[in-house]
Amino acid sequence: METVLTGLATGFGVALDPFNLFLVLAGCFAGTLIGALPGLGPINGVAILLPIAYGLGFGPESALILLAGIYYGAEYGGRISSILLNVPGDAGAVMTTLDGNPMARAGLAGRALSLSAIASFIGGTFAVILMSMFAPTLASFAVTFSPADYVALMVFAFASLASLVGKSTVKTMLGATIGLMLATIGIDANTGVPRYTFGLPDILAGIDFLIVVVGLFGMAELLTLVEHQISGKLKALPVDKSFVRMADLAKCKWTIVRASVIGFFIGILPGTGASVASAVAYGTEKRLSDKDKTFGTGDVRGLAAPEAANNAAAGGAMVPMLTLGIPGSGTTAILLGALLMFNIQPGPMMFVQRPEVAWGLIASMYIGNVALLVINLPLVGLFARMLTIPQHYLTPLIAILAFIGIYTIVGNPFDLLLITGLGVFGWFLRKLDFSLAPVILGFVLGSLFENNLRRALSISGGDWSILIADYKSITLYALALLVVIAPIWLARRARRMEGDATSETA
Amino acid sequence: MVDRIFAGVLMVVTLAYAVIAFTAISAPFQYDPLGPESWPRILSLVAITCLLVILWKPDATEMGVARQTWFRLGATVILLIAYSELYEPLGFILATILFGTALCAMLGAGIWRSILFGVATGVLGYLLCATLLDLNLPEGELYEAIAETFEKESS
């Protein structure tokens, strides 16, 4: 507890520095604007702005605080297009449309927006508080992990990714493997042997992380926007003067608490993040409290549950990223890559070696949450106006921003071609139901996975049994097996019960 | 079908990756038992297994993209490539004016609005990013040549 308090004191010392405070606010504001743009989710927003934030030349803690603010703000802003347009910005916001849009159509847009802002605030704050209590403990436990344990942890991360993300397990696996394969390009750090460089000097040091992120997310998103471009503007519902009432909050209070808990813990699971969390929270809430069958028609609880879960998961996903160096979602994978660019190895040692970064980030999330609530309640009308930006201005703007960002890093025009190529590849992957988060997770974790495996086998002198020599790794393999088998088993059981029900009625 | 084609293309790439992993990569001397080649070998085997499953049981049957959309996507990619190629020779301002105008007009804005948009993003973008935020953006060979001749004349 004492480490938490001293840590928080350090963190607030960093985050309350006027410049950093300004960055939190600027990040939250920019993030909400980006999140509110129709079709542009948090991950794409962070991906497009990351190189620019890097190019500004701030210190690591400041740049990270700015990025976290953008990430947080975008999660907040996503609900605006969900509620007013019925167009979710990303997978995590799909559930928000189910009850949020009917409320707006019933003329309660203001009420829906303010309620979801409060639900998001509670979910987010809850997650940050749990995070600041758990993270140091988890980090001090993770210090004892051996390379073999790390290998087991990666296997667990990829197993939960494969079973929980995307429509097809095989495609998720393949996506992660593609990411891992992309990470092998470049000079092998242990032996100095170049791998898959084909003599191209541009990729001797490996494909730059930013290029993969901007290409796969930003540029692929741009192509998707061009593909879906609808002639004429989408019709945004107007924001009225209605506001959340105490009665709504009283009705939702347990919903919000339950959804926050669900969101936080699902967010912690590697690779899953907000989309799974909001879906599970909505499903649970529907089962528990949908007595009058009002869910889906504009029930306040159906709106509060996914919003609270969404933001709690955004916080939860930071826990494995900060303590283990294994990101809990696609967006935190990008933040992890950002840390690596500043030569900070996220993981258990970060709390000891770079407390100002770790705790500064956590403290900025406290501030960010409050700031978002304050920004969002009165300014929602302004953000809603972002929805009416026509696509034919938005699309070129994304490309221009992405190009500025990539060019400013090294000033190599070859990189611009590379992001275009990766964008086309990413568009195909998306089109064929591959999700892109596993690719980026694989890419970020690639060298960590390989190096730990090699280190473990170096310790044992080539004996593979070292991988299962420890209770920690065995537990992790068991957990990995569980996350793969449990959903299959549950689906079977559900189908059997359904079969029983139909045979009974027949 | 589309799934099979895509998986087939990926399979060719993966096989090439595997061949390189199994034959070409080797370290002259190494300290760890795995060396630089084992990890790519493992990955290529995993990827081939996944691809075989997809080839055997594909689930996406068609792309659902209209012919017109394909043209638009193709044109966007060509514009992006042209933008990358012209980025340094023309410099940020000119390249962005051209690219912004072209893409904006292609996506359905009126020609005058597109030109306005292109000029605004090119000029304002340069002022904001290069002057205010001090980011590194290309000035363009043309500008550099002019600046050089001016310098020569003044000296």
Coordinates of N, CA, C and O in Angstrom, one line a residue, chain A residues 52 55-56 168 170-171 173-174 177-178 180-181 184 188 190-191 193-196 198 219 222-223 226-227 229 391-393 395-397 399-400 403-404 407-408 410-411 413 416-417 420 424-425 427-429 431-432 434 446 449-450 453-454 457-458 461-462 464, chain B residues 2-3 6 10 14 17 20-21 25-30 32-36 39-40 42-43 46-47 50-51 53-54 59-60 63 65 69-70 72-73 76-77 80-81 83-85 87-88 92 96 99 103-104 107-109 113 117 121 129 133 135-138:
Chain A
I52 N 3.4 11.5 -35.1 CA 3.5 13.0 -34.9 C 3.9 13.3 -33.5 O 4.8 14.1 -33.2
G55 N 7.5 12.6 -33.2 CA 8.3 13.6 -33.9 C 8.4 15.0 -33.2 O 9.3 15.8 -33.4
L56 N 7.5 15.2 -32.2 CA 7.5 16.5 -31.5 C 8.7 16.6 -30.6 O 9.0 17.7 -30.1
S168 N -12.8 -16.1 -36.5 CA -12.2 -17.5 -36.8 C -10.9 -17.6 -36.0 O -10.0 -16.8 -36.1
V170 N -8.5 -19.8 -36.4 CA -7.4 -20.0 -37.3 C -6.9 -18.7 -37.9 O -5.7 -18.5 -38.0
K171 N -7.8 -17.9 -38.3 CA -7.4 -16.6 -38.9 C -6.7 -15.7 -37.9 O -5.8 -15.0 -38.2
M173 N -5.0 -16.8 -35.3 CA -3.7 -17.4 -35.1 C -2.7 -17.0 -36.3 O -1.6 -16.7 -36.1
L174 N -3.3 -17.1 -37.5 CA -2.5 -16.8 -38.6 C -2.1 -15.3 -38.6 O -0.9 -15.0 -38.9
T177 N 0.7 -14.9 -36.3 CA 1.9 -15.5 -36.8 C 2.5 -14.5 -37.9 O 3.7 -14.4 -38.0
I178 N 1.6 -13.9 -38.7 CA 2.1 -13.0 -39.7 C 2.9 -11.8 -39.0 O 3.9 -11.4 -39.4
L180 N 4.4 -12.0 -36.0 CA 5.6 -12.5 -35.5 C 6.6 -12.7 -36.7 O 7.8 -12.4 -36.5
M181 N 6.1 -13.1 -37.9 CA 7.0 -13.2 -39.0 C 7.6 -11.9 -39.5 O 8.8 -11.7 -39.8
T184 N 10.5 -10.8 -37.6 CA 11.8 -11.4 -37.8 C 12.7 -10.7 -38.8 O 13.9 -11.1 -39.0
D188 N 19.4 -10.1 -36.8 CA 19.2 -10.8 -35.6 C 20.1 -10.2 -34.5 O 21.3 -10.2 -34.7
N190 N 21.1 -11.3 -31.6 CA 22.0 -12.2 -30.9 C 23.3 -12.5 -31.7 O 24.4 -12.6 -31.2
T191 N 23.1 -12.7 -33.0 CA 24.2 -13.2 -33.8 C 24.7 -12.2 -34.9 O 25.7 -12.4 -35.5
V193 N 23.2 -11.8 -37.7 CA 22.9 -12.3 -39.0 C 21.7 -11.6 -39.6 O 20.7 -11.5 -38.9
P194 N 21.8 -11.0 -40.8 CA 20.6 -10.4 -41.4 C 19.6 -11.5 -41.8 O 20.0 -12.5 -42.4
R195 N 18.3 -11.2 -41.5 CA 17.3 -12.2 -41.9 C 16.2 -11.5 -42.8 O 15.7 -10.4 -42.4
Y196 N 15.9 -12.0 -43.9 CA 14.9 -11.5 -44.8 C 15.1 -10.1 -45.2 O 14.1 -9.3 -45.3
F198 N 17.1 -9.2 -47.9 CA 17.3 -9.2 -49.3 C 18.2 -8.0 -49.8 O 18.0 -7.5 -50.8
M219 N -3.7 3.4 -42.8 CA -3.9 3.4 -44.3 C -5.0 2.4 -44.7 O -5.8 2.6 -45.6
L222 N -8.2 4.0 -44.1 CA -8.4 5.0 -45.2 C -9.1 4.3 -46.4 O -10.1 4.7 -47.0
L223 N -8.5 3.1 -46.8 CA -9.1 2.4 -47.9 C -10.5 1.9 -47.6 O -11.4 1.9 -48.4
V226 N -12.8 4.7 -48.1 CA -13.0 4.9 -49.6 C -14.0 3.9 -50.1 O -14.9 4.2 -50.8
E227 N -13.8 2.7 -49.6 CA -14.7 1.6 -50.0 C -16.2 1.8 -49.6 O -17.1 1.7 -50.4
Q229 N -17.5 4.6 -48.8 CA -18.0 6.0 -49.0 C -19.4 6.0 -49.5 O -19.7 5.5 -50.5
Q391 N -17.0 13.0 -45.9 CA -16.0 12.0 -46.0 C -14.9 12.4 -47.0 O -13.7 12.1 -46.9
H392 N -15.3 13.2 -48.0 CA -14.3 13.6 -49.1 C -13.2 14.6 -48.5 O -12.2 14.8 -49.2
Y393 N -13.5 15.2 -47.4 CA -12.4 16.0 -46.8 C -11.6 15.1 -45.8 O -10.4 15.2 -45.6
T395 N -11.1 11.8 -45.7 CA -10.2 10.7 -46.2 C -8.8 11.3 -46.6 O -7.8 10.8 -46.2
P396 N -8.8 12.3 -47.5 CA -7.4 12.8 -47.8 C -6.7 13.3 -46.6 O -5.5 13.2 -46.5
L397 N -7.4 13.9 -45.6 CA -6.8 14.4 -44.4 C -6.0 13.3 -43.7 O -4.9 13.5 -43.2
A399 N -4.8 10.6 -44.9 CA -3.6 10.2 -45.7 C -2.5 11.3 -45.4 O -1.3 10.9 -45.2
I400 N -2.8 12.5 -45.5 CA -1.8 13.6 -45.3 C -1.2 13.5 -43.9 O 0.0 13.6 -43.7
F403 N 1.2 10.6 -43.7 CA 2.4 10.8 -44.5 C 3.3 11.8 -43.7 O 4.5 11.5 -43.5
I404 N 2.7 12.8 -43.1 CA 3.5 13.7 -42.3 C 4.2 13.0 -41.2 O 5.4 13.1 -40.9
Y407 N 6.9 10.5 -42.5 CA 8.1 11.2 -43.1 C 8.9 11.9 -42.0 O 10.2 11.9 -42.1
T408 N 8.3 12.4 -41.0 CA 9.1 13.2 -40.0 C 10.0 12.3 -39.2 O 10.9 12.8 -38.6
V410 N 12.1 9.5 -40.1 CA 13.4 9.3 -40.6 C 13.6 10.1 -41.9 O 14.7 10.2 -42.4
G411 N 12.5 10.6 -42.5 CA 12.7 11.4 -43.7 C 13.1 10.5 -44.9 O 13.9 10.9 -45.7
P413 N 11.6 8.5 -48.1 CA 10.3 8.3 -48.9 C 10.0 6.9 -49.2 O 8.9 6.5 -49.5
L416 N 7.1 5.7 -47.1 CA 5.8 6.1 -47.6 C 5.2 5.0 -48.5 O 4.0 4.7 -48.4
L417 N 6.0 4.5 -49.3 CA 5.6 3.4 -50.2 C 5.2 2.2 -49.3 O 4.3 1.5 -49.6
T420 N 1.9 2.4 -47.7 CA 0.8 2.2 -48.7 C 0.6 0.7 -49.0 O -0.5 0.2 -49.0
V424 N -2.7 -1.7 -48.1 CA -3.4 -2.6 -49.0 C -3.5 -4.0 -48.4 O -4.6 -4.6 -48.4
F425 N -2.4 -4.4 -47.9 CA -2.4 -5.8 -47.2 C -3.4 -5.8 -46.1 O -4.2 -6.7 -46.0
W427 N -6.0 -3.9 -45.6 CA -7.4 -3.8 -46.1 C -7.9 -5.2 -46.5 O -9.0 -5.6 -46.2
F428 N -7.0 -6.0 -47.2 CA -7.4 -7.3 -47.6 C -7.6 -8.2 -46.4 O -8.6 -8.9 -46.3
L429 N -6.7 -8.1 -45.4 CA -6.9 -8.9 -44.2 C -8.3 -8.6 -43.5 O -9.0 -9.4 -43.2
K431 N -10.9 -7.3 -44.9 CA -12.0 -7.7 -45.8 C -12.3 -9.2 -45.7 O -13.4 -9.6 -45.8
L432 N -11.2 -10.0 -45.4 CA -11.4 -11.4 -45.2 C -11.6 -11.8 -43.8 O -11.3 -12.9 -43.4
F434 N -10.0 -11.1 -41.1 CA -8.9 -11.3 -40.1 C -9.0 -10.0 -39.2 O -9.2 -8.9 -39.8
G446 N 7.0 -10.1 -31.0 CA 7.9 -11.0 -31.7 C 9.3 -11.2 -31.1 O 9.7 -12.3 -30.8
F449 N 9.3 -12.7 -27.5 CA 9.0 -14.1 -27.5 C 10.2 -14.9 -27.9 O 10.7 -15.8 -27.2
E450 N 10.8 -14.5 -29.1 CA 12.0 -15.2 -29.6 C 13.1 -15.2 -28.6 O 13.8 -16.2 -28.3
L453 N 12.6 -17.4 -25.6 CA 12.7 -18.8 -25.9 C 14.2 -19.2 -26.0 O 14.7 -20.2 -25.5
R454 N 15.0 -18.3 -26.7 CA 16.4 -18.6 -26.9 C 17.2 -18.5 -25.6 O 18.0 -19.4 -25.4
L457 N 16.4 -21.7 -23.6 CA 17.2 -22.9 -24.1 C 18.7 -22.7 -23.9 O 19.4 -23.7 -23.8
S458 N 19.1 -21.5 -23.9 CA 20.6 -21.3 -23.6 C 20.9 -21.7 -22.2 O 21.9 -22.3 -21.9
G461 N 20.9 -25.4 -22.0 CA 21.8 -26.0 -23.0 C 21.1 -26.8 -24.1 O 21.5 -27.8 -24.5
G462 N 19.9 -26.3 -24.5 CA 19.2 -26.9 -25.6 C 18.2 -28.0 -25.2 O 17.5 -28.6 -26.0
W464 N 14.6 -28.9 -24.1 CA 13.3 -28.2 -24.2 C 12.5 -28.4 -23.0 O 11.5 -27.7 -22.8
Chain B
V2 N -12.4 -16.4 -52.5 CA -11.4 -15.4 -52.3 C -10.5 -15.8 -51.2 O -9.3 -15.5 -51.2
D3 N -11.0 -16.4 -50.2 CA -10.2 -16.9 -49.1 C -9.1 -17.8 -49.6 O -8.0 -17.7 -49.2
F6 N -6.4 -15.8 -51.5 CA -5.6 -15.0 -50.6 C -4.7 -16.0 -49.8 O -3.5 -15.7 -49.7
L10 N -0.6 -16.1 -49.8 CA 0.2 -16.1 -48.5 C 1.0 -17.4 -48.4 O 2.1 -17.4 -47.9
T14 N 4.8 -17.7 -47.6 CA 5.3 -18.4 -46.5 C 6.2 -19.5 -46.8 O 7.2 -19.8 -46.1
Y17 N 9.4 -18.0 -47.4 CA 10.0 -17.7 -46.0 C 10.6 -18.9 -45.4 O 11.7 -18.9 -44.8
I20 N 13.9 -20.1 -47.0 CA 15.0 -19.2 -46.6 C 15.4 -19.6 -45.2 O 16.6 -19.8 -44.8
A21 N 14.4 -19.9 -44.3 CA 14.6 -20.2 -42.9 C 15.4 -21.6 -42.8 O 16.3 -21.7 -42.0
I25 N 19.5 -19.1 -43.8 CA 19.9 -18.4 -42.6 C 20.8 -19.3 -41.7 O 20.4 -20.4 -41.3
S26 N 22.0 -18.8 -41.5 CA 22.8 -19.5 -40.5 C 23.9 -18.6 -40.0 O 24.3 -17.6 -40.7
A27 N 24.2 -18.8 -38.7 CA 25.2 -17.9 -38.2 C 26.6 -18.5 -38.2 O 26.7 -19.8 -38.1
P28 N 27.7 -17.7 -38.5 CA 29.0 -18.3 -38.6 C 29.4 -19.0 -37.2 O 30.0 -20.0 -37.2
F29 N 29.0 -18.3 -36.1 CA 29.2 -19.0 -34.8 C 28.1 -18.5 -33.9 O 27.6 -17.4 -34.1
Q30 N 27.7 -19.3 -33.0 CA 26.6 -18.8 -32.1 C 26.8 -19.4 -30.8 O 27.4 -20.5 -30.6
D32 N 23.9 -19.6 -28.5 CA 22.7 -20.2 -28.0 C 22.3 -21.4 -28.9 O 22.6 -21.4 -30.1
P33 N 21.7 -22.4 -28.3 CA 21.4 -23.6 -29.1 C 20.4 -23.4 -30.2 O 20.4 -24.2 -31.2
L34 N 19.6 -22.4 -30.2 CA 18.6 -22.2 -31.3 C 19.2 -21.5 -32.5 O 18.8 -21.8 -33.6
G35 N 20.0 -20.5 -32.2 CA 20.5 -19.7 -33.4 C 19.4 -18.9 -34.0 O 18.3 -18.9 -33.6
P36 N 19.8 -18.1 -35.1 CA 18.9 -17.2 -35.7 C 17.9 -17.9 -36.6 O 16.9 -17.3 -37.0
W39 N 13.7 -20.0 -34.9 CA 12.5 -19.3 -34.6 C 11.7 -19.1 -36.0 O 10.5 -19.4 -36.0
P40 N 12.4 -18.6 -37.0 CA 11.6 -18.5 -38.3 C 11.1 -19.9 -38.8 O 10.0 -19.9 -39.4
I42 N 10.1 -22.4 -36.9 CA 8.9 -22.7 -36.1 C 7.7 -21.9 -36.6 O 6.6 -22.4 -36.9
L43 N 8.0 -20.6 -36.8 CA 6.9 -19.7 -37.3 C 6.4 -20.2 -38.7 O 5.2 -20.2 -38.9
V46 N 4.0 -23.1 -38.2 CA 2.7 -22.7 -37.7 C 1.9 -22.0 -38.8 O 0.7 -22.4 -39.0
A47 N 2.5 -21.1 -39.5 CA 1.8 -20.4 -40.6 C 1.3 -21.4 -41.6 O 0.1 -21.3 -42.1
C50 N -1.8 -23.2 -40.4 CA -2.9 -22.3 -40.4 C -3.5 -22.2 -41.8 O -4.7 -22.3 -42.1
L51 N -2.5 -22.0 -42.8 CA -2.9 -21.7 -44.1 C -3.6 -23.0 -44.7 O -4.6 -22.9 -45.5
V53 N -5.3 -25.2 -43.1 CA -6.7 -25.2 -42.6 C -7.6 -24.3 -43.4 O -8.7 -24.7 -43.7
I54 N -7.1 -23.1 -43.6 CA -8.0 -22.1 -44.4 C -8.2 -22.6 -45.8 O -9.3 -22.5 -46.3
D59 N -13.9 -19.8 -45.4 CA -15.2 -19.3 -44.9 C -15.7 -18.0 -45.7 O -16.9 -17.9 -45.8
A60 N -14.8 -17.2 -46.1 CA -15.3 -16.0 -46.9 C -15.4 -16.4 -48.3 O -14.5 -16.9 -48.9
M63 N -15.9 -11.1 -52.0 CA -15.4 -9.9 -51.3 C -16.6 -8.9 -51.1 O -16.6 -8.1 -50.3
V65 N -17.4 -6.5 -53.2 CA -17.0 -5.2 -53.6 C -17.4 -5.0 -55.0 O -17.1 -5.8 -55.9
T69 N -16.3 0.2 -57.1 CA -15.6 0.4 -55.9 C -14.1 0.0 -56.1 O -13.2 0.6 -55.6
W70 N -13.9 -1.1 -56.8 CA -12.6 -1.6 -57.1 C -11.8 -0.5 -57.9 O -10.6 -0.2 -57.5
R72 N -12.3 2.7 -57.7 CA -12.1 3.8 -56.8 C -10.9 3.5 -55.9 O -10.0 4.3 -55.6
L73 N -10.9 2.2 -55.4 CA -9.8 1.8 -54.5 C -8.5 1.8 -55.2 O -7.5 2.3 -54.7
T76 N -7.3 5.2 -55.6 CA -6.8 5.8 -54.4 C -5.3 5.3 -54.2 O -4.5 6.1 -53.8
V77 N -5.1 4.0 -54.4 CA -3.8 3.4 -54.2 C -2.8 4.1 -55.1 O -1.7 4.5 -54.7
L80 N -2.0 7.4 -53.9 CA -1.1 7.3 -52.7 C 0.4 7.1 -53.2 O 1.3 7.7 -52.6
I81 N 0.5 6.2 -54.2 CA 1.9 5.9 -54.6 C 2.5 7.1 -55.3 O 3.6 7.5 -55.0
Y83 N 1.7 10.2 -54.6 CA 2.0 11.1 -53.5 C 3.4 10.8 -52.9 O 4.2 11.6 -52.7
S84 N 3.6 9.4 -52.6 CA 4.9 9.0 -52.0 C 6.0 9.4 -52.9 O 7.1 9.8 -52.5
E85 N 5.9 9.2 -54.3 CA 7.0 9.4 -55.2 C 7.3 10.9 -55.3 O 8.4 11.3 -55.5
Y87 N 6.7 13.2 -53.1 CA 6.8 13.9 -51.8 C 8.1 14.7 -51.7 O 8.0 15.8 -51.3
E88 N 9.2 14.0 -52.0 CA 10.5 14.8 -51.9 C 10.8 15.7 -53.1 O 11.1 16.8 -52.9
F92 N 6.6 19.1 -49.7 CA 5.3 18.9 -49.1 C 4.2 19.7 -49.6 O 3.1 19.2 -50.0
T96 N 1.1 18.0 -51.6 CA -0.1 17.9 -50.9 C -1.2 18.6 -51.6 O -2.4 18.1 -51.6
F99 N -2.2 16.1 -54.3 CA -2.9 14.9 -53.8 C -4.2 15.3 -53.2 O -5.2 14.6 -53.5
L103 N -7.7 13.6 -54.7 CA -8.5 12.6 -53.9 C -9.8 13.2 -53.5 O -10.8 12.5 -53.6
C104 N -9.8 14.5 -53.1 CA -11.1 15.1 -52.7 C -12.0 15.2 -53.9 O -13.2 14.9 -53.7
L107 N -13.5 11.8 -54.7 CA -14.5 11.3 -53.7 C -15.8 12.1 -53.8 O -16.6 11.9 -53.0
G108 N -15.8 13.0 -54.7 CA -17.2 13.6 -55.0 C -17.3 15.0 -54.6 O -18.5 15.5 -54.7
A109 N -16.3 15.7 -54.1 CA -16.5 17.1 -53.9 C -16.4 17.9 -55.2 O -15.8 17.4 -56.1
R113 N -14.2 23.4 -54.6 CA -14.0 23.1 -53.2 C -12.8 22.2 -53.0 O -12.0 22.3 -52.0
F117 N -9.6 23.0 -50.7 CA -9.2 22.0 -49.7 C -7.7 21.7 -49.8 O -6.9 21.7 -48.9
T121 N -4.9 22.6 -47.1 CA -4.2 21.6 -46.3 C -2.7 21.7 -46.6 O -1.9 21.6 -45.7
C129 N 2.9 22.4 -39.2 CA 3.8 21.3 -38.8 C 5.2 21.7 -38.9 O 6.0 21.4 -38.0
L133 N 5.3 23.4 -35.2 CA 5.7 22.3 -34.4 C 7.1 21.8 -34.7 O 7.6 20.9 -34.1
L135 N 8.4 20.2 -37.2 CA 8.6 18.8 -37.7 C 9.4 18.9 -39.0 O 9.4 19.9 -39.7
N136 N 9.9 17.8 -39.4 CA 10.8 17.7 -40.6 C 9.9 17.4 -41.8 O 9.5 16.2 -41.9
L137 N 9.7 18.3 -42.7 CA 8.9 18.0 -43.9 C 9.8 18.5 -45.1 O 10.5 19.4 -45.0
P138 N 9.6 17.8 -46.2 CA 10.5 18.2 -47.4 C 10.0 19.5 -48.0 O 8.9 19.8 -48.1

